[in-house]
Amino acid sequence: MTASQAAPTYDVFAIKYATNPNRTRGHNFIKDADPLAPLTMDFFSWVIIGDGKAFVVDTGMAPEKAARHGHQFIASPVETLKKLGVDPASVDTVIMTHLHYDHTGHTEHFPNAKFLLQAEEMAHVTGPYMETPFFRHAYEVDELQKFVGYLHGGRLKLHGRDHTVADGISVHWVGGHTAGQEVVRVRTKRGWVVLASDALHYEEELTRGVPFAIVFSIADMIKSHERIRELADSDDHVVAAHDPKVLDLYPAASPELAGLAVKVDEAPNRRM
Ligand SMILES: [Zn+2]
């Protein structure tokens, strides 16, 4: 095999765009032993860069949604993407891991993109469970309507449970948090990294084997830990979606982006 035929590896960045320092462990975990202890929730989207392309994974949250839900908006993930050298207009593939409002904002900044989504997630957000406030409260109707528009405009690909996006990038249904929750597997120079998205809000869900409190199926959520471990080279190759630890574990993308973007294809620093 010549160098030009080698399997591509990708750089992967986690982009922090909002935070909520007012959350407690009791908000985040069911029957936690210390429910009043604070546990900040950070909000991330991701970008996978390599082989001459950028693949965006989720598009963050609109500032007005942050305000409505009591989160502190920090910086537009689209602006951070630009600082990472990605022109949003050049992006042709956006992976949507699920359709909760904190993952679906800013899609209008990707006018040339096709969106990828689990068919089960689209069925879920228009299906009978949405009759129940508990199941629909992290969805926003105007965000969902955008995706109906993308579907009818030929810009939304609804795929099956396991789907190959590109050589070295694939998505895998795990369910649990939502009916169509998926994780993203990426080949990097350090091996297979899994962006767990909201299958893991916090790393400790995996290490302790416990569910997050916002959940569609606790059984699928716990079972997803096994699938994540099949897909990732080790627990150190798994990136949680809302854990402030992510910013401490991984190096900043650049000095300018300290606190806003970290490079998760690098090994985490566990000595901190
Ligand atoms: Zn989320």
PDB file of C-alpha atoms and ligand atoms in Angstrom:
ATOM      1  CA  MET A   1       0.000   0.000   0.000  1.00  0.00           C
ATOM      2  CA  THR A   2       1.429   3.395  -0.929  1.00  0.00           C
ATOM      3  CA  ALA A   3       1.156   6.358   1.392  1.00  0.00           C
ATOM      4  CA  SER A   4      -1.575   7.915  -0.746  1.00  0.00           C
ATOM      5  CA  GLN A   5      -3.698   4.781  -0.317  1.00  0.00           C
ATOM      6  CA  ALA A   6      -3.250   4.606   3.466  1.00  0.00           C
ATOM      7  CA  ALA A   7      -6.429   4.700   5.496  1.00  0.00           C
ATOM      8  CA  PRO A   8      -7.123   8.318   6.425  1.00  0.00           C
ATOM      9  CA  THR A   9      -6.927   9.455  10.025  1.00  0.00           C
ATOM     10  CA  TYR A  10      -8.718  12.523  11.298  1.00  0.00           C
ATOM     11  CA  ASP A  11      -8.212  15.415  13.691  1.00  0.00           C
ATOM     12  CA  VAL A  12     -11.190  15.727  16.036  1.00  0.00           C
ATOM     13  CA  PHE A  13     -12.140  18.828  17.996  1.00  0.00           C
ATOM     14  CA  ALA A  14     -14.671  19.359  20.789  1.00  0.00           C
ATOM     15  CA  ILE A  15     -16.087  22.891  20.703  1.00  0.00           C
ATOM     16  CA  LYS A  16     -17.531  24.317  23.931  1.00  0.00           C
ATOM     17  CA  TYR A  17     -20.258  26.866  23.287  1.00  0.00           C
ATOM     18  CA  ALA A  18     -22.269  27.089  26.534  1.00  0.00           C
ATOM     19  CA  THR A  19     -22.226  26.145  30.195  1.00  0.00           C
ATOM     20  CA  ASN A  20     -24.572  25.784  33.150  1.00  0.00           C
ATOM     21  CA  PRO A  21     -22.799  26.085  36.528  1.00  0.00           C
ATOM     22  CA  ASN A  22     -26.076  25.846  38.451  1.00  0.00           C
ATOM     23  CA  ARG A  23     -26.705  22.142  37.901  1.00  0.00           C
ATOM     24  CA  THR A  24     -26.379  19.666  40.718  1.00  0.00           C
ATOM     25  CA  ARG A  25     -25.606  15.964  40.792  1.00  0.00           C
ATOM     26  CA  GLY A  26     -29.283  15.411  41.572  1.00  0.00           C
ATOM     27  CA  HIS A  27     -30.233  17.109  38.284  1.00  0.00           C
ATOM     28  CA  ASN A  28     -27.891  14.818  36.406  1.00  0.00           C
ATOM     29  CA  PHE A  29     -28.122  11.394  38.053  1.00  0.00           C
ATOM     30  CA  ILE A  30     -31.047   9.362  39.315  1.00  0.00           C
ATOM     31  CA  LYS A  31     -30.940   8.764  43.094  1.00  0.00           C
ATOM     32  CA  ASP A  32     -27.423  10.185  43.413  1.00  0.00           C
ATOM     33  CA  ALA A  33     -25.790   9.793  46.843  1.00  0.00           C
ATOM     34  CA  ASP A  34     -24.973  13.523  46.993  1.00  0.00           C
ATOM     35  CA  PRO A  35     -27.811  15.181  45.054  1.00  0.00           C
ATOM     36  CA  LEU A  36     -27.183  18.767  46.195  1.00  0.00           C
ATOM     37  CA  ALA A  37     -23.496  18.788  45.224  1.00  0.00           C
ATOM     38  CA  PRO A  38     -22.847  21.088  42.246  1.00  0.00           C
ATOM     39  CA  LEU A  39     -21.977  19.518  38.894  1.00  0.00           C
ATOM     40  CA  THR A  40     -21.514  21.985  36.052  1.00  0.00           C
ATOM     41  CA  MET A  41     -22.838  21.017  32.656  1.00  0.00           C
ATOM     42  CA  ASP A  42     -20.846  22.177  29.636  1.00  0.00           C
ATOM     43  CA  PHE A  43     -22.194  22.067  26.092  1.00  0.00           C
ATOM     44  CA  PHE A  44     -20.164  20.890  23.105  1.00  0.00           C
ATOM     45  CA  SER A  45     -20.378  20.262  19.403  1.00  0.00           C
ATOM     46  CA  TRP A  46     -17.625  18.550  17.411  1.00  0.00           C
ATOM     47  CA  VAL A  47     -15.807  18.656  14.104  1.00  0.00           C
ATOM     48  CA  ILE A  48     -13.833  15.918  12.366  1.00  0.00           C
ATOM     49  CA  ILE A  49     -11.197  17.199   9.951  1.00  0.00           C
ATOM     50  CA  GLY A  50      -9.097  15.169   7.530  1.00  0.00           C
ATOM     51  CA  ASP A  51      -8.755  13.756   4.045  1.00  0.00           C
ATOM     52  CA  GLY A  52      -9.391  17.286   2.739  1.00  0.00           C
ATOM     53  CA  LYS A  53     -12.811  17.631   4.372  1.00  0.00           C
ATOM     54  CA  ALA A  54     -14.585  18.703   7.548  1.00  0.00           C
ATOM     55  CA  PHE A  55     -17.489  16.732   9.012  1.00  0.00           C
ATOM     56  CA  VAL A  56     -19.515  18.654  11.576  1.00  0.00           C
ATOM     57  CA  VAL A  57     -21.081  16.616  14.390  1.00  0.00           C
ATOM     58  CA  ASP A  58     -24.115  18.443  15.838  1.00  0.00           C
ATOM     59  CA  THR A  59     -24.529  22.185  15.505  1.00  0.00           C
ATOM     60  CA  GLY A  60     -24.908  23.418  19.067  1.00  0.00           C
ATOM     61  CA  MET A  61     -27.657  25.543  20.524  1.00  0.00           C
ATOM     62  CA  ALA A  62     -29.174  28.853  19.478  1.00  0.00           C
ATOM     63  CA  PRO A  63     -28.497  31.665  22.016  1.00  0.00           C
ATOM     64  CA  GLU A  64     -32.234  32.232  22.623  1.00  0.00           C
ATOM     65  CA  LYS A  65     -32.665  28.543  23.487  1.00  0.00           C
ATOM     66  CA  ALA A  66     -29.788  28.829  25.968  1.00  0.00           C
ATOM     67  CA  ALA A  67     -31.497  31.798  27.617  1.00  0.00           C
ATOM     68  CA  ARG A  68     -34.862  30.052  27.761  1.00  0.00           C
ATOM     69  CA  HIS A  69     -33.396  26.942  29.380  1.00  0.00           C
ATOM     70  CA  GLY A  70     -31.155  28.816  31.844  1.00  0.00           C
ATOM     71  CA  HIS A  71     -27.816  28.015  30.205  1.00  0.00           C
ATOM     72  CA  GLN A  72     -25.014  30.548  29.701  1.00  0.00           C
ATOM     73  CA  PHE A  73     -24.119  30.956  26.033  1.00  0.00           C
ATOM     74  CA  ILE A  74     -20.373  31.474  25.594  1.00  0.00           C
ATOM     75  CA  ALA A  75     -19.549  31.631  21.883  1.00  0.00           C
ATOM     76  CA  SER A  76     -21.155  30.591  18.630  1.00  0.00           C
ATOM     77  CA  PRO A  77     -19.828  27.167  17.641  1.00  0.00           C
ATOM     78  CA  VAL A  78     -19.914  28.392  14.035  1.00  0.00           C
ATOM     79  CA  GLU A  79     -17.473  31.204  14.862  1.00  0.00           C
ATOM     80  CA  THR A  80     -15.191  28.712  16.617  1.00  0.00           C
ATOM     81  CA  LEU A  81     -15.378  26.430  13.580  1.00  0.00           C
ATOM     82  CA  LYS A  82     -14.162  29.335  11.433  1.00  0.00           C
ATOM     83  CA  LYS A  83     -11.257  29.868  13.844  1.00  0.00           C
ATOM     84  CA  LEU A  84     -10.413  26.191  13.344  1.00  0.00           C
ATOM     85  CA  GLY A  85     -10.098  26.950   9.623  1.00  0.00           C
ATOM     86  CA  VAL A  86     -13.453  25.492   8.548  1.00  0.00           C
ATOM     87  CA  ASP A  87     -15.655  27.559   6.238  1.00  0.00           C
ATOM     88  CA  PRO A  88     -19.238  26.542   7.139  1.00  0.00           C
ATOM     89  CA  ALA A  89     -20.341  27.076   3.541  1.00  0.00           C
ATOM     90  CA  SER A  90     -17.843  24.429   2.431  1.00  0.00           C
ATOM     91  CA  VAL A  91     -19.238  21.754   4.769  1.00  0.00           C
ATOM     92  CA  ASP A  92     -21.216  19.145   2.854  1.00  0.00           C
ATOM     93  CA  THR A  93     -21.929  16.667   5.663  1.00  0.00           C
ATOM     94  CA  VAL A  94     -23.376  17.407   9.111  1.00  0.00           C
ATOM     95  CA  ILE A  95     -23.932  14.430  11.409  1.00  0.00           C
ATOM     96  CA  MET A  96     -26.874  14.878  13.816  1.00  0.00           C
ATOM     97  CA  THR A  97     -26.490  12.510  16.769  1.00  0.00           C
ATOM     98  CA  HIS A  98     -30.081  13.229  17.918  1.00  0.00           C
ATOM     99  CA  LEU A  99     -32.483  16.195  17.729  1.00  0.00           C
ATOM    100  CA  HIS A 100     -32.511  17.717  21.230  1.00  0.00           C
ATOM    101  CA  TYR A 101     -32.470  21.527  21.064  1.00  0.00           C
ATOM    102  CA  ASP A 102     -28.880  21.810  22.311  1.00  0.00           C
ATOM    103  CA  HIS A 103     -27.636  19.880  19.261  1.00  0.00           C
ATOM    104  CA  THR A 104     -29.691  21.431  16.430  1.00  0.00           C
ATOM    105  CA  GLY A 105     -29.020  25.202  16.444  1.00  0.00           C
ATOM    106  CA  HIS A 106     -27.207  27.232  13.786  1.00  0.00           C
ATOM    107  CA  THR A 107     -28.040  24.829  10.923  1.00  0.00           C
ATOM    108  CA  GLU A 108     -28.752  27.822   8.670  1.00  0.00           C
ATOM    109  CA  HIS A 109     -25.000  28.496   8.645  1.00  0.00           C
ATOM    110  CA  PHE A 110     -24.454  25.293   6.652  1.00  0.00           C
ATOM    111  CA  PRO A 111     -26.315  26.111   3.417  1.00  0.00           C
ATOM    112  CA  ASN A 112     -24.586  23.441   1.334  1.00  0.00           C
ATOM    113  CA  ALA A 113     -24.702  20.590   3.824  1.00  0.00           C
ATOM    114  CA  LYS A 114     -26.620  17.370   3.824  1.00  0.00           C
ATOM    115  CA  PHE A 115     -27.707  16.350   7.329  1.00  0.00           C
ATOM    116  CA  LEU A 116     -27.440  12.723   8.462  1.00  0.00           C
ATOM    117  CA  LEU A 117     -29.775  11.321  11.145  1.00  0.00           C
ATOM    118  CA  GLN A 118     -30.967   7.983  12.471  1.00  0.00           C
ATOM    119  CA  ALA A 119     -34.328   7.191  10.835  1.00  0.00           C
ATOM    120  CA  GLU A 120     -35.506   6.101  14.293  1.00  0.00           C
ATOM    121  CA  GLU A 121     -34.862   9.563  15.739  1.00  0.00           C
ATOM    122  CA  MET A 122     -37.007  11.235  13.066  1.00  0.00           C
ATOM    123  CA  ALA A 123     -39.782   8.697  13.681  1.00  0.00           C
ATOM    124  CA  HIS A 124     -39.478   9.259  17.442  1.00  0.00           C
ATOM    125  CA  VAL A 125     -39.832  13.058  17.316  1.00  0.00           C
ATOM    126  CA  THR A 126     -43.027  12.761  15.283  1.00  0.00           C
ATOM    127  CA  GLY A 127     -44.348   9.649  17.023  1.00  0.00           C
ATOM    128  CA  PRO A 128     -46.615   8.729  19.925  1.00  0.00           C
ATOM    129  CA  TYR A 129     -44.075   9.263  22.728  1.00  0.00           C
ATOM    130  CA  MET A 130     -44.169  12.999  21.954  1.00  0.00           C
ATOM    131  CA  GLU A 131     -47.678  13.066  23.459  1.00  0.00           C
ATOM    132  CA  THR A 132     -45.918  12.870  26.845  1.00  0.00           C
ATOM    133  CA  PRO A 133     -44.185  15.999  28.249  1.00  0.00           C
ATOM    134  CA  PHE A 134     -41.463  13.915  29.908  1.00  0.00           C
ATOM    135  CA  PHE A 135     -40.300  12.586  26.533  1.00  0.00           C
ATOM    136  CA  ARG A 136     -40.646  15.794  24.529  1.00  0.00           C
ATOM    137  CA  HIS A 137     -39.260  18.392  26.911  1.00  0.00           C
ATOM    138  CA  ALA A 138     -35.732  18.536  25.419  1.00  0.00           C
ATOM    139  CA  TYR A 139     -37.084  18.915  21.880  1.00  0.00           C
ATOM    140  CA  GLU A 140     -38.072  22.313  20.459  1.00  0.00           C
ATOM    141  CA  VAL A 141     -40.810  22.341  17.838  1.00  0.00           C
ATOM    142  CA  ASP A 142     -39.210  25.029  15.651  1.00  0.00           C
ATOM    143  CA  GLU A 143     -35.967  23.018  15.576  1.00  0.00           C
ATOM    144  CA  LEU A 144     -37.824  19.838  14.587  1.00  0.00           C
ATOM    145  CA  GLN A 145     -39.743  21.717  11.880  1.00  0.00           C
ATOM    146  CA  LYS A 146     -36.438  22.735  10.290  1.00  0.00           C
ATOM    147  CA  PHE A 147     -35.598  19.071   9.869  1.00  0.00           C
ATOM    148  CA  VAL A 148     -38.959  18.327   8.262  1.00  0.00           C
ATOM    149  CA  GLY A 149     -38.013  21.085   5.820  1.00  0.00           C
ATOM    150  CA  TYR A 150     -34.572  19.586   5.197  1.00  0.00           C
ATOM    151  CA  LEU A 151     -36.160  16.185   4.610  1.00  0.00           C
ATOM    152  CA  HIS A 152     -38.594  17.517   2.055  1.00  0.00           C
ATOM    153  CA  GLY A 153     -35.865  19.675   0.516  1.00  0.00           C
ATOM    154  CA  GLY A 154     -33.675  16.665  -0.149  1.00  0.00           C
ATOM    155  CA  ARG A 155     -31.099  17.689   2.464  1.00  0.00           C
ATOM    156  CA  LEU A 156     -31.720  15.097   5.184  1.00  0.00           C
ATOM    157  CA  LYS A 157     -30.501  11.509   4.862  1.00  0.00           C
ATOM    158  CA  LEU A 158     -32.296   9.166   7.255  1.00  0.00           C
ATOM    159  CA  HIS A 159     -30.136   6.104   7.677  1.00  0.00           C
ATOM    160  CA  GLY A 160     -30.251   2.767   9.475  1.00  0.00           C
ATOM    161  CA  ARG A 161     -28.658   1.903  12.780  1.00  0.00           C
ATOM    162  CA  ASP A 162     -25.046   1.521  11.585  1.00  0.00           C
ATOM    163  CA  HIS A 163     -23.974   3.837   8.799  1.00  0.00           C
ATOM    164  CA  THR A 164     -20.611   4.564   7.200  1.00  0.00           C
ATOM    165  CA  VAL A 165     -20.152   8.293   6.633  1.00  0.00           C
ATOM    166  CA  ALA A 166     -16.653   8.163   5.090  1.00  0.00           C
ATOM    167  CA  ASP A 167     -13.554   5.967   5.238  1.00  0.00           C
ATOM    168  CA  GLY A 168     -12.793   6.001   8.986  1.00  0.00           C
ATOM    169  CA  ILE A 169     -16.007   7.696  10.128  1.00  0.00           C
ATOM    170  CA  SER A 170     -19.161   5.785  11.052  1.00  0.00           C
ATOM    171  CA  VAL A 171     -22.245   6.310  13.190  1.00  0.00           C
ATOM    172  CA  HIS A 172     -23.923   3.711  15.390  1.00  0.00           C
ATOM    173  CA  TRP A 173     -27.359   3.625  17.026  1.00  0.00           C
ATOM    174  CA  VAL A 174     -27.343   3.154  20.781  1.00  0.00           C
ATOM    175  CA  GLY A 175     -30.712   4.622  21.825  1.00  0.00           C
ATOM    176  CA  GLY A 176     -31.221   5.238  25.538  1.00  0.00           C
ATOM    177  CA  HIS A 177     -31.080   9.031  25.952  1.00  0.00           C
ATOM    178  CA  THR A 178     -33.464   9.338  22.986  1.00  0.00           C
ATOM    179  CA  ALA A 179     -34.974   6.609  20.819  1.00  0.00           C
ATOM    180  CA  GLY A 180     -32.566   7.417  17.991  1.00  0.00           C
ATOM    181  CA  GLN A 181     -29.428   8.454  19.900  1.00  0.00           C
ATOM    182  CA  GLU A 182     -26.223   7.509  18.083  1.00  0.00           C
ATOM    183  CA  VAL A 183     -22.477   7.653  18.705  1.00  0.00           C
ATOM    184  CA  VAL A 184     -19.757   8.555  16.186  1.00  0.00           C
ATOM    185  CA  ARG A 185     -16.645   6.422  15.640  1.00  0.00           C
ATOM    186  CA  VAL A 186     -13.563   8.090  14.120  1.00  0.00           C
ATOM    187  CA  ARG A 187     -10.180   6.701  13.093  1.00  0.00           C
ATOM    188  CA  THR A 188      -7.443   8.919  14.547  1.00  0.00           C
ATOM    189  CA  LYS A 189      -3.694   8.670  14.836  1.00  0.00           C
ATOM    190  CA  ARG A 190      -4.177   7.263  18.359  1.00  0.00           C
ATOM    191  CA  GLY A 191      -6.759   4.700  17.277  1.00  0.00           C
ATOM    192  CA  TRP A 192     -10.561   4.545  17.233  1.00  0.00           C
ATOM    193  CA  VAL A 193     -12.106   7.435  19.147  1.00  0.00           C
ATOM    194  CA  VAL A 194     -15.832   7.472  19.967  1.00  0.00           C
ATOM    195  CA  LEU A 195     -17.719  10.737  20.275  1.00  0.00           C
ATOM    196  CA  ALA A 196     -20.388   9.405  22.604  1.00  0.00           C
ATOM    197  CA  SER A 197     -22.588  12.483  22.242  1.00  0.00           C
ATOM    198  CA  ASP A 198     -25.403  12.279  24.792  1.00  0.00           C
ATOM    199  CA  ALA A 199     -25.052   8.526  25.224  1.00  0.00           C
ATOM    200  CA  LEU A 200     -22.637   9.851  27.879  1.00  0.00           C
ATOM    201  CA  HIS A 201     -23.231  13.303  29.335  1.00  0.00           C
ATOM    202  CA  TYR A 202     -20.497  12.697  31.901  1.00  0.00           C
ATOM    203  CA  GLU A 203     -17.577  10.290  31.795  1.00  0.00           C
ATOM    204  CA  GLU A 204     -18.604   8.854  35.171  1.00  0.00           C
ATOM    205  CA  GLU A 205     -21.743   7.348  33.616  1.00  0.00           C
ATOM    206  CA  LEU A 206     -19.432   4.910  31.816  1.00  0.00           C
ATOM    207  CA  THR A 207     -17.028   4.324  34.688  1.00  0.00           C
ATOM    208  CA  ARG A 208     -19.814   3.865  37.279  1.00  0.00           C
ATOM    209  CA  GLY A 209     -22.290   2.190  34.909  1.00  0.00           C
ATOM    210  CA  VAL A 210     -25.146   4.569  35.746  1.00  0.00           C
ATOM    211  CA  PRO A 211     -27.759   6.340  33.586  1.00  0.00           C
ATOM    212  CA  PHE A 212     -28.167  10.075  33.041  1.00  0.00           C
ATOM    213  CA  ALA A 213     -31.432  11.529  34.361  1.00  0.00           C
ATOM    214  CA  ILE A 214     -32.863  12.685  31.003  1.00  0.00           C
ATOM    215  CA  VAL A 215     -33.652   9.341  29.443  1.00  0.00           C
ATOM    216  CA  PHE A 216     -35.992   7.566  27.055  1.00  0.00           C
ATOM    217  CA  SER A 217     -34.870   4.002  27.874  1.00  0.00           C
ATOM    218  CA  ILE A 218     -32.675   3.296  30.880  1.00  0.00           C
ATOM    219  CA  ALA A 219     -32.116  -0.258  29.614  1.00  0.00           C
ATOM    220  CA  ASP A 220     -30.768   0.941  26.254  1.00  0.00           C
ATOM    221  CA  MET A 221     -28.749   3.684  27.964  1.00  0.00           C
ATOM    222  CA  ILE A 222     -26.913   1.191  30.189  1.00  0.00           C
ATOM    223  CA  LYS A 223     -26.565  -1.277  27.312  1.00  0.00           C
ATOM    224  CA  SER A 224     -25.000   1.514  25.197  1.00  0.00           C
ATOM    225  CA  HIS A 225     -21.937   1.454  27.455  1.00  0.00           C
ATOM    226  CA  GLU A 226     -21.094  -2.012  26.133  1.00  0.00           C
ATOM    227  CA  ARG A 227     -21.502  -0.875  22.513  1.00  0.00           C
ATOM    228  CA  ILE A 228     -19.331   2.208  23.134  1.00  0.00           C
ATOM    229  CA  ARG A 229     -16.608  -0.038  24.543  1.00  0.00           C
ATOM    230  CA  GLU A 230     -16.812  -2.300  21.469  1.00  0.00           C
ATOM    231  CA  LEU A 231     -16.329   0.690  19.184  1.00  0.00           C
ATOM    232  CA  ALA A 232     -13.575   2.588  21.065  1.00  0.00           C
ATOM    233  CA  ASP A 233      -9.987   1.391  21.519  1.00  0.00           C
ATOM    234  CA  SER A 234     -10.245   2.047  25.292  1.00  0.00           C
ATOM    235  CA  ASP A 235     -12.225   4.123  27.787  1.00  0.00           C
ATOM    236  CA  ASP A 236      -9.605   6.840  27.192  1.00  0.00           C
ATOM    237  CA  HIS A 237     -10.827   6.958  23.578  1.00  0.00           C
ATOM    238  CA  VAL A 238     -14.389   7.899  24.597  1.00  0.00           C
ATOM    239  CA  VAL A 239     -15.474  11.548  24.695  1.00  0.00           C
ATOM    240  CA  ALA A 240     -18.521  12.524  26.781  1.00  0.00           C
ATOM    241  CA  ALA A 241     -20.806  15.291  25.545  1.00  0.00           C
ATOM    242  CA  HIS A 242     -21.456  17.575  28.504  1.00  0.00           C
ATOM    243  CA  ASP A 243     -18.576  16.924  30.899  1.00  0.00           C
ATOM    244  CA  PRO A 244     -16.431  19.920  31.976  1.00  0.00           C
ATOM    245  CA  LYS A 245     -13.552  17.441  32.351  1.00  0.00           C
ATOM    246  CA  VAL A 246     -13.198  17.347  28.548  1.00  0.00           C
ATOM    247  CA  LEU A 247     -11.608  20.803  28.558  1.00  0.00           C
ATOM    248  CA  ASP A 248      -9.092  19.739  31.224  1.00  0.00           C
ATOM    249  CA  LEU A 249      -8.238  16.357  29.733  1.00  0.00           C
ATOM    250  CA  TYR A 250      -7.396  17.459  26.198  1.00  0.00           C
ATOM    251  CA  PRO A 251      -5.040  20.109  24.804  1.00  0.00           C
ATOM    252  CA  ALA A 252      -6.422  23.396  23.492  1.00  0.00           C
ATOM    253  CA  ALA A 253      -6.785  23.510  19.710  1.00  0.00           C
ATOM    254  CA  SER A 254      -4.632  26.671  19.753  1.00  0.00           C
ATOM    255  CA  PRO A 255      -3.670  29.317  22.339  1.00  0.00           C
ATOM    256  CA  GLU A 256      -6.388  31.591  20.891  1.00  0.00           C
ATOM    257  CA  LEU A 257      -9.010  28.866  21.375  1.00  0.00           C
ATOM    258  CA  ALA A 258      -8.098  27.943  24.968  1.00  0.00           C
ATOM    259  CA  GLY A 259     -11.341  27.270  26.837  1.00  0.00           C
ATOM    260  CA  LEU A 260     -13.312  26.981  23.594  1.00  0.00           C
ATOM    261  CA  ALA A 261     -11.907  24.071  21.582  1.00  0.00           C
ATOM    262  CA  VAL A 262      -9.807  21.049  22.473  1.00  0.00           C
ATOM    263  CA  LYS A 263      -8.223  18.354  20.315  1.00  0.00           C
ATOM    264  CA  VAL A 264      -9.622  14.977  21.314  1.00  0.00           C
ATOM    265  CA  ASP A 265      -7.602  12.920  18.839  1.00  0.00           C
ATOM    266  CA  GLU A 266      -4.736  13.546  21.287  1.00  0.00           C
ATOM    267  CA  ALA A 267      -4.420  11.286  24.350  1.00  0.00           C
ATOM    268  CA  PRO A 268      -6.153  12.645  27.482  1.00  0.00           C
ATOM    269  CA  ASN A 269      -3.952  13.903  30.271  1.00  0.00           C
ATOM    270  CA  ARG A 270      -5.008  11.833  33.307  1.00  0.00           C
ATOM    271  CA  ARG A 271      -2.315  13.265  35.619  1.00  0.00           C
ATOM    272  CA  MET A 272      -4.281  16.438  36.200  1.00  0.00           C
TER     273      MET A 272
HETATM  274 ZN    ZN B   1     -26.998  17.392  24.793  1.00  0.00          ZN
END
